[in-house]
Amino acid sequence: MAQSNLLPEEKARVKIDRQLTNAGWDIVSRDEYVPRSASAVKEALMQGNTESDYLLFVDDKAIAVVEAKREENPLGGDVQIQAEDYACNPQDWYGVWFPNQIPLVYLANGNKIYFKNMLQPDSDYIELSEMHSPKKMLKLIGQVSEYGALPRLDKRGLRDCQYRAEMKFEESIKNGDKKSLAILATGSGKTYLACLATYRLLNYTNSKRVLFLADRNNLAKQAKTEFCTFNRTENQEEMSSLYTIERLRKDSDIKADIVISTIQKLFAVLTGKQLTDDDSEDAEDEKNAVKEEAEESKTIQLGDSLFLPSDYFQLIIVDECHRSIYGKWRAVLDYFSDAHVLGLTATPTPEAYAFFNYNKVEEYSYEDSVVDGVNVPSRIYRIKTEKTEHGGVIGEGTRVVETSRRTGNETEYEAHHRIDYDSTALDRSVVNPDQIREVLTAYKKAIYEDLYPEREKKWEYIPKTLIFAKDDYHATQIVEIAEEVFAEEFENGKVPEHFVQKITYTAEDSNGLIRDLRTEKDFRIAVTVTLVATGTDVKPLEVVLFMKDVRSDTLYTQMKGRGCRVIVDDKLKEVTPNAVTKECYYIVDAVGVTESDKVIPQPVIGHGNDKKIFPLDKLLEHLAHNEVSDENLWLLRDYCSTINRRYENNVLFGKHLDYFNNTFGFSPKTIAFRIQEAYDKELLPPYISPSNDNTERMDLIIELIGNIPARRKLLEMQRGYFVTTEDDPDKLIYAGFSKETAQSFIDNFEQYLNDNKDSIEALRIIYNSEDVVITHSMLVELRDSLLSESRQYSPYQIWRNYKVIDEFGNVDELDMKANFNALTNLIQIVRFAYHKNQKLTALIKGYTQRFNLYCGQAQRTLSNDQIEIMRQIAEFVINDGAITAMELNEIDTDLWRRGITSFTAPVFNDEIQTMSRFLLRAA
């Protein structure tokens, strides 16, 4: 109903409703009231069958009466008496804070609000500028509530998935659930949701401290920035001005109101270990990621001496919880048993579901996000070379350079015999620069031929590209060869200074580099191992190039998701000036990552003790100081056994085991065997401490521990080696779009055409072969319908997918210059999809011949001027569909006027329709 048609009382109610809503009250009718909500019930039933205009409830107890009048009412004594009578006579089936008393009274007419606290009966009414919030009312009556002060959440500015997640989370904690899981697609605002949940619990409940657990240190840095600048607060103040927010880097940071940390650093503080504020966080992140990918982590145990109480945090938010909450670190979260735990992930695992008791407060998939326009869809482009598919050969006499990963020392030699290696050895054991060169050359060629043929070929503005490498050395090789491959496209034979850069733990400022990748035009290719694998937001990124395979399903989903973020056209053009829009992103697969089987990582079971799991170098140091405990001996046994196994029968590096055995007179396996035998036969006395006599234990390992060169060689063998050869040239086998992905795309597209053949006019006409010209407005309707179904359903993308799966030459190449954006391509696509045409050919092909046939019809003659007029109209029709003379007037008034003058109005319109039939008939 329009505001002007409302009665005076109704106009006042509209304003009062807004005042209550702004204060955080849910306005509901009597039959809509739900428990545990901060609700303002309209026309609430009171004693004597009367009704209060609004009765406000917190924690299911009536806290306030609001008496509403029309704007002209001065809210005098009669209104006060009426409201106070309600306050003193609540229904006996309403919960109350005080016996037979509703403590607060408000009088409102839409312009003014008066308030009185009935707990102070002799007090006067006070005029207010705004209605009190649930939190303020509780404070006025001296009461507290665990969750009752949580106000209504305004949906404005929130995505639907964020709003639903927060509402369901709050409902969940009110119901007593300790764990909640929010599954939100990459890019849908998980950290913003975390900030929202944090603020509402700190501001409106008894929560005093919140912990946000990030998966990586660089993500913790990003999270702190977002928490500090979050300003969806009562007075739009930034959260950093309301609460202390610290990223856990030193012991005192744990005292902040909002603590942001990795779980590793939290574990250190919890168990009393010293935190050092150093610059090694990137290395720590990459080391942890490599361990996780190799499933080397072992379950930690907390022990008895802990330095934080179990109720220290009231809310723990676990970002990327598919990895953080199970396996190695679960005991840390289990310890803080009093806290509510909110898990955030885009890729839940069975363990994550189980940990959160299957309590999903939201499930918003990547597919949902694409439909909603939050993310863009992906397309797969496959590059295959001989080496990546089949491995290679190091021939006898080939010059090989072997590099130690531990020391960096290089040894050059000639292979004494032929060495075959499989594709899995590439860039781990064998670095073949020519294979890297072939992949990058194929990618460079694809950029402006296959991926972005519509863009102006400017090599300084190739699409922002993220390349995943196997390790830091591989990343270095990729950077060097990328500079070489792209150099020939620049006038001076050299790429710009920041064109391609490495973002790994060895980079000086990884966070600065990530920031530059987002914003700087001259930074086009980033090469990383893991630092940009999860959580990092780089919206202008358009290509994710895999040069490493990934077996973990969750990690792969996270990695490829770096490219899916939506970016508005203007922002994209700021960093990629020759771009038009980001309608999708490309996964360029150079290793078969899109085809390999993926696994969901399983929790790793450890030894079940609280002893530290030392790396080998630290372990050898501790053993040398007589700390020969059972755990340390067992760990050395495992290290030695694993190292020995890696080098036995290894055609590339087995010589290192031979060297070890021949030089030192024993093998790593010898040490492992001695330790195992001693325990099997129960030969060892108990271990007490390093200060005691541990001769029998030390005798098992003294051959290694007492030999410094042997220890160094063992450490070198553990880190491993790789060989580099330039004498094993690679060859490109295939570069093109994935046929499997294209077929799936076409299947879905054709299903949409079949489902809508009766509801979309252009589809109906083509499907039923009706003798009706397809008009411009019909094609616009069809285009808009397709794009609303999927942003991928542009004529160009559909045509290109048909071309990928075409095996018999039935699909022409689309002319990127002539009619790349032609709407009439949709006519031909639909005809092909409905099997009306056997070939997919653009209407512009043969267009001149059909136009000449129109002009040369028998029994008519067109003047040169008329032919020129119709030729100009034909250029529009062949690209955008048939139009009427009236529509031409809107498009080109001068051309319309010339046509009317030359043909006369009735004839002109008929001529346009006749010509359209010639031009748009099946080609």
PDB file of N, CA, C and O in Angstrom, residues 104-127:
ATOM      1  N   LEU A 104      10.122  -2.212  31.622  1.00  0.00           N
ATOM      2  CA  LEU A 104      10.385  -1.022  30.817  1.00  0.00           C
ATOM      3  C   LEU A 104       9.155  -0.642  30.002  1.00  0.00           C
ATOM      4  O   LEU A 104       8.456  -1.509  29.471  1.00  0.00           O
ATOM      5  N   VAL A 105       8.908   0.670  29.897  1.00  0.00           N
ATOM      6  CA  VAL A 105       7.762   1.192  29.153  1.00  0.00           C
ATOM      7  C   VAL A 105       8.252   2.237  28.157  1.00  0.00           C
ATOM      8  O   VAL A 105       9.081   3.094  28.495  1.00  0.00           O
ATOM      9  N   TYR A 106       7.732   2.145  26.927  1.00  0.00           N
ATOM     10  CA  TYR A 106       8.083   3.102  25.870  1.00  0.00           C
ATOM     11  C   TYR A 106       6.795   3.625  25.250  1.00  0.00           C
ATOM     12  O   TYR A 106       5.844   2.880  25.028  1.00  0.00           O
ATOM     13  N   LEU A 107       6.776   4.919  24.984  1.00  0.00           N
ATOM     14  CA  LEU A 107       5.660   5.565  24.288  1.00  0.00           C
ATOM     15  C   LEU A 107       6.212   6.109  22.981  1.00  0.00           C
ATOM     16  O   LEU A 107       7.270   6.752  22.963  1.00  0.00           O
ATOM     17  N   ALA A 108       5.508   5.859  21.858  1.00  0.00           N
ATOM     18  CA  ALA A 108       6.057   6.275  20.568  1.00  0.00           C
ATOM     19  C   ALA A 108       4.937   6.689  19.621  1.00  0.00           C
ATOM     20  O   ALA A 108       3.849   6.117  19.638  1.00  0.00           O
ATOM     21  N   ASN A 109       5.233   7.716  18.820  1.00  0.00           N
ATOM     22  CA  ASN A 109       4.265   8.127  17.796  1.00  0.00           C
ATOM     23  C   ASN A 109       4.922   8.250  16.418  1.00  0.00           C
ATOM     24  O   ASN A 109       4.338   8.836  15.498  1.00  0.00           O
ATOM     25  N   GLY A 110       6.098   7.725  16.263  1.00  0.00           N
ATOM     26  CA  GLY A 110       6.813   7.795  14.991  1.00  0.00           C
ATOM     27  C   GLY A 110       7.800   8.937  14.933  1.00  0.00           C
ATOM     28  O   GLY A 110       8.827   8.848  14.266  1.00  0.00           O
ATOM     29  N   ASN A 111       7.487  10.028  15.664  1.00  0.00           N
ATOM     30  CA  ASN A 111       8.397  11.176  15.721  1.00  0.00           C
ATOM     31  C   ASN A 111       9.135  11.248  17.054  1.00  0.00           C
ATOM     32  O   ASN A 111      10.291  11.634  17.113  1.00  0.00           O
ATOM     33  N   LYS A 112       8.439  10.902  18.112  1.00  0.00           N
ATOM     34  CA  LYS A 112       9.029  10.976  19.451  1.00  0.00           C
ATOM     35  C   LYS A 112       8.957   9.619  20.142  1.00  0.00           C
ATOM     36  O   LYS A 112       8.057   8.811  19.881  1.00  0.00           O
ATOM     37  N   ILE A 113       9.947   9.392  21.026  1.00  0.00           N
ATOM     38  CA  ILE A 113       9.974   8.177  21.850  1.00  0.00           C
ATOM     39  C   ILE A 113      10.218   8.625  23.290  1.00  0.00           C
ATOM     40  O   ILE A 113      11.166   9.371  23.572  1.00  0.00           O
ATOM     41  N   TYR A 114       9.321   8.170  24.208  1.00  0.00           N
ATOM     42  CA  TYR A 114       9.525   8.426  25.635  1.00  0.00           C
ATOM     43  C   TYR A 114       9.716   7.106  26.352  1.00  0.00           C
ATOM     44  O   TYR A 114       9.122   6.080  25.982  1.00  0.00           O
ATOM     45  N   PHE A 115      10.532   7.145  27.407  1.00  0.00           N
ATOM     46  CA  PHE A 115      10.921   5.914  28.091  1.00  0.00           C
ATOM     47  C   PHE A 115      10.843   6.104  29.603  1.00  0.00           C
ATOM     48  O   PHE A 115      11.181   7.167  30.134  1.00  0.00           O
ATOM     49  N   LYS A 116      10.405   4.987  30.295  1.00  0.00           N
ATOM     50  CA  LYS A 116      10.424   4.982  31.759  1.00  0.00           C
ATOM     51  C   LYS A 116      10.801   3.592  32.234  1.00  0.00           C
ATOM     52  O   LYS A 116      10.329   2.576  31.700  1.00  0.00           O
ATOM     53  N   ASN A 117      11.658   3.575  33.257  1.00  0.00           N
ATOM     54  CA  ASN A 117      12.042   2.327  33.911  1.00  0.00           C
ATOM     55  C   ASN A 117      11.116   2.108  35.091  1.00  0.00           C
ATOM     56  O   ASN A 117      11.192   2.839  36.085  1.00  0.00           O
ATOM     57  N   MET A 118      10.257   1.092  35.015  1.00  0.00           N
ATOM     58  CA  MET A 118       9.270   0.855  36.062  1.00  0.00           C
ATOM     59  C   MET A 118       9.912   0.330  37.345  1.00  0.00           C
ATOM     60  O   MET A 118       9.256   0.287  38.400  1.00  0.00           O
ATOM     61  N   LEU A 119      11.184  -0.044  37.261  1.00  0.00           N
ATOM     62  CA  LEU A 119      11.889  -0.440  38.493  1.00  0.00           C
ATOM     63  C   LEU A 119      12.201   0.791  39.344  1.00  0.00           C
ATOM     64  O   LEU A 119      12.593   0.662  40.502  1.00  0.00           O
ATOM     65  N   GLN A 120      12.033   1.961  38.736  1.00  0.00           N
ATOM     66  CA  GLN A 120      12.187   3.239  39.460  1.00  0.00           C
ATOM     67  C   GLN A 120      10.864   3.997  39.307  1.00  0.00           C
ATOM     68  O   GLN A 120      10.738   4.937  38.531  1.00  0.00           O
ATOM     69  N   PRO A 121       9.828   3.588  40.039  1.00  0.00           N
ATOM     70  CA  PRO A 121       8.459   4.070  39.799  1.00  0.00           C
ATOM     71  C   PRO A 121       8.291   5.574  39.926  1.00  0.00           C
ATOM     72  O   PRO A 121       7.374   6.152  39.333  1.00  0.00           O
ATOM     73  N   ASP A 122       9.135   6.233  40.679  1.00  0.00           N
ATOM     74  CA  ASP A 122       8.988   7.685  40.870  1.00  0.00           C
ATOM     75  C   ASP A 122       9.743   8.492  39.823  1.00  0.00           C
ATOM     76  O   ASP A 122       9.744   9.729  39.873  1.00  0.00           O
ATOM     77  N   SER A 123      10.382   7.833  38.929  1.00  0.00           N
ATOM     78  CA  SER A 123      11.165   8.540  37.901  1.00  0.00           C
ATOM     79  C   SER A 123      10.242   9.112  36.827  1.00  0.00           C
ATOM     80  O   SER A 123       9.094   8.684  36.682  1.00  0.00           O
ATOM     81  N   ASP A 124      10.761  10.085  36.091  1.00  0.00           N
ATOM     82  CA  ASP A 124       9.998  10.713  35.018  1.00  0.00           C
ATOM     83  C   ASP A 124      10.297  10.020  33.679  1.00  0.00           C
ATOM     84  O   ASP A 124      11.292   9.319  33.535  1.00  0.00           O
ATOM     85  N   TYR A 125       9.410  10.294  32.729  1.00  0.00           N
ATOM     86  CA  TYR A 125       9.669   9.798  31.374  1.00  0.00           C
ATOM     87  C   TYR A 125      10.805  10.601  30.740  1.00  0.00           C
ATOM     88  O   TYR A 125      10.913  11.808  30.935  1.00  0.00           O
ATOM     89  N   ILE A 126      11.642   9.882  29.994  1.00  0.00           N
ATOM     90  CA  ILE A 126      12.797  10.501  29.335  1.00  0.00           C
ATOM     91  C   ILE A 126      12.597  10.403  27.826  1.00  0.00           C
ATOM     92  O   ILE A 126      12.217   9.354  27.308  1.00  0.00           O
ATOM     93  N   GLU A 127      12.862  11.498  27.108  1.00  0.00           N
ATOM     94  CA  GLU A 127      12.773  11.442  25.650  1.00  0.00           C
ATOM     95  C   GLU A 127      14.052  10.823  25.077  1.00  0.00           C
ATOM     96  O   GLU A 127      15.159  11.169  25.491  1.00  0.00           O
TER      97      GLU A 127
END
